[in-house]
XYZ file of C-alpha atoms in Angstrom:
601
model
C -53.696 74.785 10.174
C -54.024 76.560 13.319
C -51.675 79.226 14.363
C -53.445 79.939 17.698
C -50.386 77.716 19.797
C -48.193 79.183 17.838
C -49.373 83.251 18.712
C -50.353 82.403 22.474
C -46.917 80.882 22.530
C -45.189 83.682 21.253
C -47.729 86.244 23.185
C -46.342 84.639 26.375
C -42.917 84.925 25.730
C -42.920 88.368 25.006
C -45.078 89.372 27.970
C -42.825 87.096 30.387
C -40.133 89.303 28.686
C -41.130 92.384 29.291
C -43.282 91.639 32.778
C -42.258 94.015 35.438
C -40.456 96.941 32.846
C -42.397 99.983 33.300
C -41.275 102.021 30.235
C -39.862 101.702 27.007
C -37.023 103.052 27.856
C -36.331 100.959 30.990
C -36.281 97.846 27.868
C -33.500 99.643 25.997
C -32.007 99.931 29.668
C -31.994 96.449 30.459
C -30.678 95.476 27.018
C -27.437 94.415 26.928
C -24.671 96.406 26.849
C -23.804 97.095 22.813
C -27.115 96.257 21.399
C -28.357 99.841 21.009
C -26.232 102.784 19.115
C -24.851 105.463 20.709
C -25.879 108.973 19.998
C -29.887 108.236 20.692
C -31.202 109.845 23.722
C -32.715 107.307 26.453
C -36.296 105.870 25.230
C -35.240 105.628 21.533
C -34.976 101.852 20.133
C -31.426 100.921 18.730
C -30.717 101.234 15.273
C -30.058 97.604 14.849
C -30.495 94.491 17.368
C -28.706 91.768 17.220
C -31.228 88.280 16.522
C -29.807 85.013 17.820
C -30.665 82.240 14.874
C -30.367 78.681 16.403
C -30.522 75.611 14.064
C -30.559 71.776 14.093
C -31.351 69.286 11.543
C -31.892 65.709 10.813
C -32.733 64.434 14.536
C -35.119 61.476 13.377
C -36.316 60.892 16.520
C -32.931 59.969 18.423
C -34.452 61.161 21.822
C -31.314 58.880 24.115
C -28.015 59.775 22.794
C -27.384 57.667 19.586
C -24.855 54.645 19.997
C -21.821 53.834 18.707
C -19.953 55.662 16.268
C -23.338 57.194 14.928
C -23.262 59.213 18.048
C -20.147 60.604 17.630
C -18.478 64.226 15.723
C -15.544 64.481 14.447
C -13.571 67.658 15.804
C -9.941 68.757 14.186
C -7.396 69.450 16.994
C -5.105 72.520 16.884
C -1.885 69.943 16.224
C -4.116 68.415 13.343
C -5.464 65.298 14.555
C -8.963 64.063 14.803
C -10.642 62.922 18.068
C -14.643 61.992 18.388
C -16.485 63.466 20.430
C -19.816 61.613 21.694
C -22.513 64.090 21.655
C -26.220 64.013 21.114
C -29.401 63.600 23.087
C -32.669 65.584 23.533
C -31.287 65.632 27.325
C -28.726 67.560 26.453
C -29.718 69.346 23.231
C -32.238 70.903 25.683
C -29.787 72.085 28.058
C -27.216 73.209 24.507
C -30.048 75.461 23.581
C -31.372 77.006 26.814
C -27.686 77.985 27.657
C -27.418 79.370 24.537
C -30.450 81.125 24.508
C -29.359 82.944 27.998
C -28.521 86.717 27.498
C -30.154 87.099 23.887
C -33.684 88.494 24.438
C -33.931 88.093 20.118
C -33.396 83.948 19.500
C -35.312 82.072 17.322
C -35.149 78.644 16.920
C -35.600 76.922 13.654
C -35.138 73.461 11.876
C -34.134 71.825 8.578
C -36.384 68.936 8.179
C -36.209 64.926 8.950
C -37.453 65.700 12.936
C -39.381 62.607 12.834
C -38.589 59.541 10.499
C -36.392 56.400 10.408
C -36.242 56.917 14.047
C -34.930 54.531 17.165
C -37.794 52.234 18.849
C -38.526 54.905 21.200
C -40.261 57.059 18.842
C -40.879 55.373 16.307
C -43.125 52.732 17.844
C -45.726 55.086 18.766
C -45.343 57.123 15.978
C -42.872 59.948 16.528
C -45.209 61.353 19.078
C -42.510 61.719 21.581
C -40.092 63.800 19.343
C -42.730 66.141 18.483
C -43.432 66.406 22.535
C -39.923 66.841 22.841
C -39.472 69.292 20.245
C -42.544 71.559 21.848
C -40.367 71.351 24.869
C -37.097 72.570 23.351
C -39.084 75.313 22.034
C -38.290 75.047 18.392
C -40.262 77.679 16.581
C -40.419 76.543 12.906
C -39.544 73.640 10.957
C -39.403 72.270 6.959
C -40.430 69.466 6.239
C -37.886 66.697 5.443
C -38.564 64.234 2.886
C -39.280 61.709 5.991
C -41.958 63.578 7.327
C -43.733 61.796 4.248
C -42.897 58.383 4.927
C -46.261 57.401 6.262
C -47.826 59.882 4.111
C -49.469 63.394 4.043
C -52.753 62.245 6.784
C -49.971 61.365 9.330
C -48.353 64.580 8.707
C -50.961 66.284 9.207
C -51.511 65.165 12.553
C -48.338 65.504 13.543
C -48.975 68.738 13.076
C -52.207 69.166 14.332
C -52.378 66.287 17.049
C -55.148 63.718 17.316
C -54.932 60.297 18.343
C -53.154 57.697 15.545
C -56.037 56.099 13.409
C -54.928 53.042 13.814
C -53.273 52.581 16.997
C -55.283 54.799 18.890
C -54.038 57.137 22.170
C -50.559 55.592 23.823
C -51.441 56.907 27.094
C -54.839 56.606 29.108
C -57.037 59.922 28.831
C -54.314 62.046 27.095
C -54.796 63.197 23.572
C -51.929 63.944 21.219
C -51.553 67.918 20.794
C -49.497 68.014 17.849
C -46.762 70.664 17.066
C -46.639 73.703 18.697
C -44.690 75.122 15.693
C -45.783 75.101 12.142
C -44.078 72.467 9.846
C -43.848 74.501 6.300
C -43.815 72.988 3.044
C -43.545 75.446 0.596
C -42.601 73.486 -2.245
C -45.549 70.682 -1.598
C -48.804 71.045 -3.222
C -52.014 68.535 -3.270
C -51.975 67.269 -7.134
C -55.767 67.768 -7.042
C -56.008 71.341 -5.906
C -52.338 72.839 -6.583
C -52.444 74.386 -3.203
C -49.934 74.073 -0.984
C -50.113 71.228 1.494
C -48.585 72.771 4.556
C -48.191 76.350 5.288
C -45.398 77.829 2.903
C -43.961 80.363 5.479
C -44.403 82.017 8.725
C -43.209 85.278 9.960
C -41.445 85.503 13.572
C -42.150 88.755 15.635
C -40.812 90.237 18.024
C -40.946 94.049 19.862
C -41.311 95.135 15.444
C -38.365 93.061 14.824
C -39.859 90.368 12.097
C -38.061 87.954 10.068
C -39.788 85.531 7.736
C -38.921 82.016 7.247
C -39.711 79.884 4.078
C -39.578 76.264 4.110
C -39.079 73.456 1.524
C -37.881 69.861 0.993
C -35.901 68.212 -1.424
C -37.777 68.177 -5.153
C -35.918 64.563 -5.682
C -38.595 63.661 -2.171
C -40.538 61.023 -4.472
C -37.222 59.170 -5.641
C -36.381 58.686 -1.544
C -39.889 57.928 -0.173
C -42.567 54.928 -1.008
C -44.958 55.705 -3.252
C -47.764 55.456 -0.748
C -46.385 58.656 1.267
C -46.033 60.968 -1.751
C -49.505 59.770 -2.767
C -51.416 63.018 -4.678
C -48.518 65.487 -3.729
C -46.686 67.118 -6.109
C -43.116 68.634 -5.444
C -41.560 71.399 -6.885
C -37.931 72.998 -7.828
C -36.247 74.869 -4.376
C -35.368 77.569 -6.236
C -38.151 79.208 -8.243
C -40.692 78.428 -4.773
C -38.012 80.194 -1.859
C -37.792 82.970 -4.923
C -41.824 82.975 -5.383
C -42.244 83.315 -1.836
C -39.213 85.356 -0.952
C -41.202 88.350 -3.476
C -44.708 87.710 -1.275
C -42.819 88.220 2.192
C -41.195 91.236 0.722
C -44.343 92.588 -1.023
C -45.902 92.200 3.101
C -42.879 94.061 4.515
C -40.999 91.053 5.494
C -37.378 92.053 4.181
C -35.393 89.962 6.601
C -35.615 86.501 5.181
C -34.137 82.763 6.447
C -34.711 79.736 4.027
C -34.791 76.572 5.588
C -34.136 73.965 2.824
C -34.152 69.580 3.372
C -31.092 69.446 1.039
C -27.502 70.058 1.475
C -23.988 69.417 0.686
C -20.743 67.682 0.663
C -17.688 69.134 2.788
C -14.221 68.690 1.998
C -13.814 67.058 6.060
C -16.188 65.593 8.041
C -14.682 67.605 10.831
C -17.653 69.630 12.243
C -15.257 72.704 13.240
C -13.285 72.542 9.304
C -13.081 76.027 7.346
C -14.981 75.176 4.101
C -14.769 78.978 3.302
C -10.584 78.276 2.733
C -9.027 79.210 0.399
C -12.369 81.063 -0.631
C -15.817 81.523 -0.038
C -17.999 78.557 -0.451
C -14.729 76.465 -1.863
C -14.539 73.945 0.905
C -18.356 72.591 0.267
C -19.604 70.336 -3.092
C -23.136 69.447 -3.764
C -26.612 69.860 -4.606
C -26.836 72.800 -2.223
C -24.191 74.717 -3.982
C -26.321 75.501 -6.991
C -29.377 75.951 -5.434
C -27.830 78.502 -3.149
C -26.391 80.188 -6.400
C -29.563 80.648 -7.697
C -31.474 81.736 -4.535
C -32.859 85.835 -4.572
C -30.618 88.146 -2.710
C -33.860 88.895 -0.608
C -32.760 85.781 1.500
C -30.412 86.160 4.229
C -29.352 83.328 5.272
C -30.015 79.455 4.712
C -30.560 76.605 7.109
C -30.445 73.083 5.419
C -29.950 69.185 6.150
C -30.417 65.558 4.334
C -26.446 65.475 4.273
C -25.964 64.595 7.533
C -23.083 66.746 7.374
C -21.500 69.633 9.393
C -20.770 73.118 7.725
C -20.803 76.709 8.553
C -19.693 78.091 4.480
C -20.401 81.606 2.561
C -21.835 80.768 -0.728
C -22.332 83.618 -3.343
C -25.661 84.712 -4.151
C -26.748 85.415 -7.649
C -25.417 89.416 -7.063
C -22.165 88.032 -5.460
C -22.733 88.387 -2.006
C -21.583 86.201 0.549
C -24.400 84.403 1.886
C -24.288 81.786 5.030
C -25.549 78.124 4.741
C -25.621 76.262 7.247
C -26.147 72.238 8.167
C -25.813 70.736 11.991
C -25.053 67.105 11.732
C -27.770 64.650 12.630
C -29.058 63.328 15.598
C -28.799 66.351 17.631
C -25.166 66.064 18.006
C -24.470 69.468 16.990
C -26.396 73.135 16.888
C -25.942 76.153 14.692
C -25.492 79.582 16.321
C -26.255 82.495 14.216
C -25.999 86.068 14.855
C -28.751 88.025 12.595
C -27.999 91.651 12.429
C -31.527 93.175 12.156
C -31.645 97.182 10.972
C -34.772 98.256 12.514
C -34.821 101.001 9.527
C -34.463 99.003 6.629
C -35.737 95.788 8.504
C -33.521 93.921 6.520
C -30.721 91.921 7.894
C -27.016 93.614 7.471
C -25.120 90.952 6.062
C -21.797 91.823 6.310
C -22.050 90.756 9.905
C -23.566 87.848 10.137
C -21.516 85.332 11.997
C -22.007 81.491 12.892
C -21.062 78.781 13.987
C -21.499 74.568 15.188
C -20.995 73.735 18.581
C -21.284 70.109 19.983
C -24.278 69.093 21.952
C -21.938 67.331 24.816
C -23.013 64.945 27.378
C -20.996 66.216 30.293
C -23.529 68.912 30.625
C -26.540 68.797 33.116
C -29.616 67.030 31.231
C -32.346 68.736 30.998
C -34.855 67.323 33.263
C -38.054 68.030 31.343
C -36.424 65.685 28.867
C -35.632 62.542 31.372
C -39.323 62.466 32.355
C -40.040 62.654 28.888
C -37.748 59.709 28.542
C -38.502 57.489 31.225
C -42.197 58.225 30.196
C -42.116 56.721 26.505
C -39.418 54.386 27.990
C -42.215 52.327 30.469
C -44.426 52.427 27.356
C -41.765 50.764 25.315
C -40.250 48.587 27.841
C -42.069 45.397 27.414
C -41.437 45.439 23.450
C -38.052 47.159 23.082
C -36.490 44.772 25.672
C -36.684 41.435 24.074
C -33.489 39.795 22.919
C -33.495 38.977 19.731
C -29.504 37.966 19.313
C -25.955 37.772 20.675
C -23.093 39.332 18.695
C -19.111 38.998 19.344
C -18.133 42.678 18.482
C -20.151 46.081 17.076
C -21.072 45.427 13.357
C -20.651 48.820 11.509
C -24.129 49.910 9.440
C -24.229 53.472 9.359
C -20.828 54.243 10.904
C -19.050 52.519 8.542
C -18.101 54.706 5.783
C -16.910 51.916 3.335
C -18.880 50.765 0.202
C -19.662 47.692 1.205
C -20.278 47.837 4.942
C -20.267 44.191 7.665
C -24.117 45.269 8.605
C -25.241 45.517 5.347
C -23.734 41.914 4.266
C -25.718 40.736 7.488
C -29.316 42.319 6.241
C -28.737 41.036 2.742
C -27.973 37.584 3.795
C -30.803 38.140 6.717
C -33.618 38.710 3.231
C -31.614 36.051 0.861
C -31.969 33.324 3.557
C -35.908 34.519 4.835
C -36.917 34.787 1.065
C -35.031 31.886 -0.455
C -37.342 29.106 0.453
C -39.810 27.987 -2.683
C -42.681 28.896 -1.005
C -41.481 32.522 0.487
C -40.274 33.779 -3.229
C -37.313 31.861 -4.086
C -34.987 34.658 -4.175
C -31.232 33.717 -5.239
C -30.013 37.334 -4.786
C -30.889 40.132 -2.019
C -30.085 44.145 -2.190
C -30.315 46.647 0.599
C -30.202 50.184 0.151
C -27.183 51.781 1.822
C -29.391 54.862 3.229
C -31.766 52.352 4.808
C -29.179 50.903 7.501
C -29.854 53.578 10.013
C -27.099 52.689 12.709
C -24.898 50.275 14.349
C -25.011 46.830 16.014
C -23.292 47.990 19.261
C -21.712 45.450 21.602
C -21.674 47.530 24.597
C -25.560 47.183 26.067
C -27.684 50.069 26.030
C -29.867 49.157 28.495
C -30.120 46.282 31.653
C -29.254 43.466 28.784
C -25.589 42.885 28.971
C -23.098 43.660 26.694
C -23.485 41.911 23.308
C -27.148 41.172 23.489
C -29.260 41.933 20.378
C -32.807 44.061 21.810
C -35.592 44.457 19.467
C -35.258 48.034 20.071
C -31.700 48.012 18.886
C -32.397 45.576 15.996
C -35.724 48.142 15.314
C -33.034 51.268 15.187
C -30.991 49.646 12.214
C -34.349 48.912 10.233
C -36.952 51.370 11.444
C -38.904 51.596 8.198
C -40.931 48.068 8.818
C -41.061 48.255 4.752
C -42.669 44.997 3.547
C -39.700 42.654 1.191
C -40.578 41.866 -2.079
C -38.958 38.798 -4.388
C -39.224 40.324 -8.564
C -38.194 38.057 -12.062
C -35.367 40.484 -13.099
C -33.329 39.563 -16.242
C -29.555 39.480 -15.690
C -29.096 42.341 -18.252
C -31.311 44.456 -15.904
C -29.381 43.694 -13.243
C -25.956 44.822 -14.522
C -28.182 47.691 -15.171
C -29.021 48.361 -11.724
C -25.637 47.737 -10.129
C -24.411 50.824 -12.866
C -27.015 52.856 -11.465
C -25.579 53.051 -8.729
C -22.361 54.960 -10.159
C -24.616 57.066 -12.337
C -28.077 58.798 -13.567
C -28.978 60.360 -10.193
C -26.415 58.658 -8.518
C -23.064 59.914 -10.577
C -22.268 62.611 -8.160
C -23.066 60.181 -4.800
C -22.480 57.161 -5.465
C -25.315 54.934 -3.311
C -23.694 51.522 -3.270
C -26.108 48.815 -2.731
C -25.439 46.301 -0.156
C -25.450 43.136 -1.230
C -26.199 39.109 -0.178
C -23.280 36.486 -0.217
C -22.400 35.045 -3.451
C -22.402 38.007 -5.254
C -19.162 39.438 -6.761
C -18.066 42.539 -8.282
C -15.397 45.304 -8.865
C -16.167 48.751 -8.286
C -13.491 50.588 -10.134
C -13.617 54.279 -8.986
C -10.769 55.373 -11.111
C -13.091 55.364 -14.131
C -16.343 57.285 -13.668
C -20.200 57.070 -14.695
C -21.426 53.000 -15.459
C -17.984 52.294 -16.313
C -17.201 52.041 -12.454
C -19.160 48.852 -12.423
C -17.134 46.369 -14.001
C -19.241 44.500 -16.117
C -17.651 41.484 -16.758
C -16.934 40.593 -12.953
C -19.884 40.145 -12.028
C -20.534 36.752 -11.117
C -23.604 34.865 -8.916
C -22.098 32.060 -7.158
C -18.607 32.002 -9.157
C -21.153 32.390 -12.418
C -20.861 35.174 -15.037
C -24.881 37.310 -14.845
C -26.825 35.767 -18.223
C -27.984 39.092 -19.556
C -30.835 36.769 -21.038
C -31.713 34.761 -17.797
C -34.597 35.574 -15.436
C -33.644 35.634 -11.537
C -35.666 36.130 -8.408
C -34.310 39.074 -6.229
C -35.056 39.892 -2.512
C -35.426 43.926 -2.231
C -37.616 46.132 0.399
C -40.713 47.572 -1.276
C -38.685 51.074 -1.366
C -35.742 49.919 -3.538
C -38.418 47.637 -5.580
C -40.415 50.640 -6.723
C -37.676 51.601 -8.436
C -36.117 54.265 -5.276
C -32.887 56.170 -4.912
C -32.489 56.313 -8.957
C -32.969 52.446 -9.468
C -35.023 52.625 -12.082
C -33.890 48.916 -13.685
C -35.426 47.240 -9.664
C -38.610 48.869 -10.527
C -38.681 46.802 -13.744
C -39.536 43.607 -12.148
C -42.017 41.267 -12.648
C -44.116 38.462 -10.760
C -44.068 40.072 -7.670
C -43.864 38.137 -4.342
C -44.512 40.076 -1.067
C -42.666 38.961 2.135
C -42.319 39.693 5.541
C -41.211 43.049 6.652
C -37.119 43.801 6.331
C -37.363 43.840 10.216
C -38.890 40.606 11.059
C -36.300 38.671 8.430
C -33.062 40.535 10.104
C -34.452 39.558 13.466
C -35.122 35.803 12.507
C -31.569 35.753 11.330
C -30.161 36.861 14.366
C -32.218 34.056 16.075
C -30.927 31.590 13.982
C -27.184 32.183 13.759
C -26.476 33.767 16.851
C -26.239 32.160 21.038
C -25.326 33.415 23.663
C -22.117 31.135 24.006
C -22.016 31.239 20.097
C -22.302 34.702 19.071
C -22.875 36.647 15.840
C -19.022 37.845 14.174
C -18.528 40.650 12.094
C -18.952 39.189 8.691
C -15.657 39.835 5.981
C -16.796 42.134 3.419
C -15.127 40.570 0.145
C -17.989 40.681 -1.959
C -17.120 43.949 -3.464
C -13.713 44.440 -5.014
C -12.792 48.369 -4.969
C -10.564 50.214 -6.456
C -9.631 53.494 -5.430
C-alpha cells in the first residue's frame, strides 16, 4: 500500500504550519501560552506538548444527518432528566472537528472502524466512494478496519484503500477516477490464510516536529460470525490482545513509546446517556462488555484506546494489566458524537504521561455552520442518486421503529419478516411457512416526516434502501422443528448469552422470552407455537432467512443446518414489494402490534 498521500499530506501540513517562522525559537514563541515549561531559556523545545487525539466511530456512510430517532443522543440534564439531541452529519462533523482542531498545532485524527458499510443509499449505491471522499476531506488520519469494511470482501477493500474504478460498475462520474483513502486503513489482526501476512498495514506512526505516536489497528476476532462468508474469503482473524501486544513490542523496539490502539469492539454502559460517568463509583465500573477484558489484558505500552461496534457512548478508565488507569473511548455512531483527547507527550521519554490524560464526547450539533466542502460533496452524489433514490415505493401512517426501537421484538422488524414470509411463501418461490430477520440487520427507521421533495409519509427507495442496505440474497432451508427451538435458544446463549440478539420474527409465530431465567432457559420451550400449533421437534419446515443468518451468522449455528436450499430475491426487493402491495396513498402502511413475542422482564 502506498504511503506517498499519506507523507505529502502530512509534509504539507507541517510546512503550512511552520511557513513564515524564521527560527526555532519564534515556534516555541507562537505556541500557546502553557505548552512549554518554564525555566528553559528561549529556543529550547518544551518538556512536554500537549497532542490533541480526536476520534469517531461507526459512521457507515451516513453522509445527511441520519433520521429519526437513529439520529438522535441522549444527553442527562443537571435536574436528571433526559432530552435528545439530533446531531450527526458529515456537514457538520466537518465543521465539529475543524473548530476543534483550532488552537492545537498537535491533533490527530483517528477512527474505530465501520466508516463504510450498511450505509444509507447515498453511499452505498456507488459503493461507499463518497464517505471515503468525505473522510479525505475531514482529514481523518488513520483508521481500523471494522468488521464491515469486509462485507464485499478483501478486493473491494483494497480499493477503497487504494482507489480505482469499481470492477463491476465502473467510474460514477465521467473522466474522474476514484483515488482511494488518503489515510491508511490498518488491520493488524487480518492475515491472507495463504501467506499469513497481514492483509492491510498493521500500524502507522504519526509525526510531527519529533513528536511521534504510533497507532495499531484491529477488528473484532468474532468478524467471520458477523460477515458473509464471501467477504472473509481466505482471511484469517486473530485474538485483539496478543496482536496490539505483538505490535505494541515492534513500535517500542523502533522508538515508538507513545502508543493509541484503535480496536472495532467495545462495550456496554450502564446509560445510554452520551455525557454519563461510567468511571462512578470507580474506575471502569460504569462500562460491561467484551471490551472490558480485552482492555485488561492490553500491555501497559498502550496509552490509550479508541474503539466502536457498540454503537455506544463512553469516556471510562479501565485498569491495565499493572493497574493503571487507562482511557477507552467509543463515539456513538453515525457521526453524532466526537471524542476529544488530550495526549500529554514527554518529549524526553516520548512516552505519553498518563496521569493527565483527559477526554471527553461532545455532540456533533446541527445548529452549527455546515461545512461547505461537504454540501458540494452532497449535492454531488445526491444528482447521481436522484433518479434511483427518489422513487416511491410506499405510504405509511406513522414512523415504524427498526433500529430506534430498543424493544425485543421491534414494529419494523415484524414488517421485514412478514415482507420475506409473504415474497417466499408461494410454491414456486420456496414455500416458506416461517421468516427470521436478524435484529442487527434493520439499520434504521421508517420515518413519516419526508426527507426529501416526497411528502411526508411517502416510502423512497432510498429510505426503504437505508433499513436494508446489505442487498443480501433470501434463502428458503428444510429445518426440523427441534432445530428450530434450537435456534430461537441461541439467541439467549452460546455467543449470544451476554447480548442477547433477538431475532425478528414473521406473523404466526409465538413465544415467551422469559428474562428472569438466564442461558436457553429464557426461551420457553413449550410456547412456542406456528399458527396456534406446538413446533414438531420431528417435522421438517421451510424457513425464509437472508443468506447472512442462513450461513449460520451472529452465533446461529442450528440456521446454518439447513437443507434443500432455495435462493430468492434480495431482502430489499421483497420489503419493497410489500410496501407496494399493502400500502396507498389514501390507505397507508400502520405500525404493526408486536404480540408475537411474550416477555418477561
Amino acid at each position: 500500500m502506498s504511503a506517498t498521500p499519506q507523507k505529502n499530506r502530512a509534509t504539507r501540513r507541517v510546512l503550512a504550519a511552520a511557513a513564515g517562522l524564521a527560527t526555532v525559537g519564534a515556534l516555541v514563541a507562537a505556541m500557546p501560552a502553557g505548552a512549554h515549561d518554564r525555566g528553559h531559556g528561549h529556543g529550547h523545545k518544551p518538556r512536554t506538548v500537549d497532542v490533541q487525539l480526536l476520534s469517531f466511530n461507526d459512521l457507515h456512510g451516513n453522509l445527511e444527518p441520519p433520521a429519526g430517532s437513529a439520529g438522535n443522543v441522549s444527553e442527562t440534564q443537571p435536574d436528571g432528566t433526559v432530552k435528545a439531541i439530533p446531531a450527526g452529519g458529515v456537514e457538520y462533523l466537518a465543521t465539529s472537528l475543524r473548530t476543534a482542531r483550532k488552537g492545537n498545532p498537535y491533533s490527530v485524527t483517528a477512527a474505530g472502524g465501520d466508516m463504510v458499510g450498511a450505509s444509507p443509499l447515498l453511499s452505498g449505491l456507488f459503493h461507499d466512494e463518497p464517505t471515503i471522499e468525505a473522510l479525505n476531506g475531514l482529514d481523518l488520519d488513520v483508521t481500523a478496519v471494522g468488521n464491515h469494511e469486509f462485507d464485499e470482501g478483501a478486493a473491494e477493500l483494497a480499493r477503497l484503500q487504494n482507489g480505482g474504478c469499481h470492477p463491476v460498475e465502473g467510474c460514477y462520474e465521467k473522466g474522474k477516477k476514484f483515488k482511494g483513502a488518503d489515510f491508511p486503513y490498518l488491520a493488524a489482526n487480518v492475515t491472507k490464510e495463504k501467506t499469513g501476512r497481514p492483509l492491510l498495514k498493521p500500524y502507522t506512526v504519526w509525526k510531527k516536529n519529533g513528536v511521534k505516536i504510533g497507532f495499531i489497528g484491529v477488528t473484532l476476532e468474532g468478524t467471520p460470525d458477523i460477515v458473509t462468508a464471501n467477504g472473509v474469503k481466505g482471511l484469517k482473524f486473530h485474538d485483539e490482545v496478543e496482536t496490539i501486544n505483538k505490535y505494541a513490542r515492534e513500535l517500542d523496539r523502533k522508538g515508538v513509546k507513545s502508543i493509541v490502539a484503535l480496536i472495532h469492539e467495545g462495550g456496554a454502559p450502564a446509560s445510554t446517556s452520551y455525557n454519563y460517568d461510567c468511571d462512578s463509583p470507580g474506575a471502569g465500573d460504569g462500562i460491561s462488555g467484551p471490551i472490558v477484558d480485552i482492555a485488561k489484558g492490553i500491555t501497559p505500552k498502550v496509552d490509550a484506546l479508541v474503539t466502536g461496534h457498540t454503537h455506544q457512548a463512553y469516556v471510562c478508565t479501565v485498569p491495565d494489566p499493572s493497574g493503571k488507569p487507562r482511557m477507552v473511548t467509543s463515539a456513538s455512531s453515525f457521526g453524532k458524537l466526537y471524542t476529544d483527547t488530550t495526549l500529554t507527550y514527554d518529549r524526553r521519554t516520548k512516552d505519553i504521561v498518563r496521569t493527565s490524560v483527559k477526554s471527553a464526547n461532545h455532540v456533533v450539533t446541527r445548529d452549527q455552520a455546515k461545512a461547505t466542502d461537504m454540501t458540494r460533496l452532497i449535492d454531488r452524489w445526491n444528482k447521481l442518486a436522484a433518479p434511483i433514490a427518489s422513487k416511491p415505493q410506499g405510504w405509511i401512517s406513522a414512523d415504524i421503529n427498526g433500529r430506534g426501537s430498543t424493544a425485543p421484538e421491534k414494529p419494523l422488524g415484524n414488517v421485514i419478516a412478514d415482507a420475506q414470509l409473504e415474497g417466499l411463501a408461494p410454491a414456486d418461490k420456496g414455500g416458506a411457512e416461517v421468516a427470521f430477520m436478524n435484529p442487527g440487520g434493520i439499520r434504521a427507521d421508517l420515518v413519516h416526516k419526508a426527507s426529501g421533495s416526497e411528502g411526508d409519509g411517502v416510502v423512497t427507495y432510498g429510505e426503504a434502501f437505508t433499513v436494508q442496505p446489505f442487498t443480501n440474497m433470501m434463502n428458503v432451508v428444510d429445518l426440523t422443528g427441534a432445530q428450530l427451538v434450537t435456534a430461537l435458544q441461541q439467541q439467549v446463549s452460546g455467543s449470544n448469552q451476554a447480548g442477547p440478539k433477538i431475532l425478528q420474527v414473521s406473523k404466526g409465530l409465538t413465544y415467551t422470552l422469559d428474562l428472569t431465567k438466564s442461558g436457553a432457559d429464557r426461551v420457553v420451550a413449550d410456547t412456542i407455537k406456528l399458527n396456534g400449533e406446538a413446533i414438531d421437534p420431528a417435522r421438517t419446515y421451510r424457513v425464509a432467512m437472508n443468506e447472512f443468518l442462513a450461513g449460520g451468522g451472529d452465533g446461529f449455528a442450528a440456521l446454518g443446518e439447513g437443507t434443500n436450499k432455495l435462493v430468492g430475491a434480495s431482502d430489499l426487493d421483497l420489503f419493497n414489494a410489500y410496501l407496494a402491495a399493502h400500502s396507498t396513498a389514501a390507505a397507508p402502511l400502520a405500525p404493526p402490534a408486536t404480540d408475537r413475542i411474550t416477555v418477561i422482564q
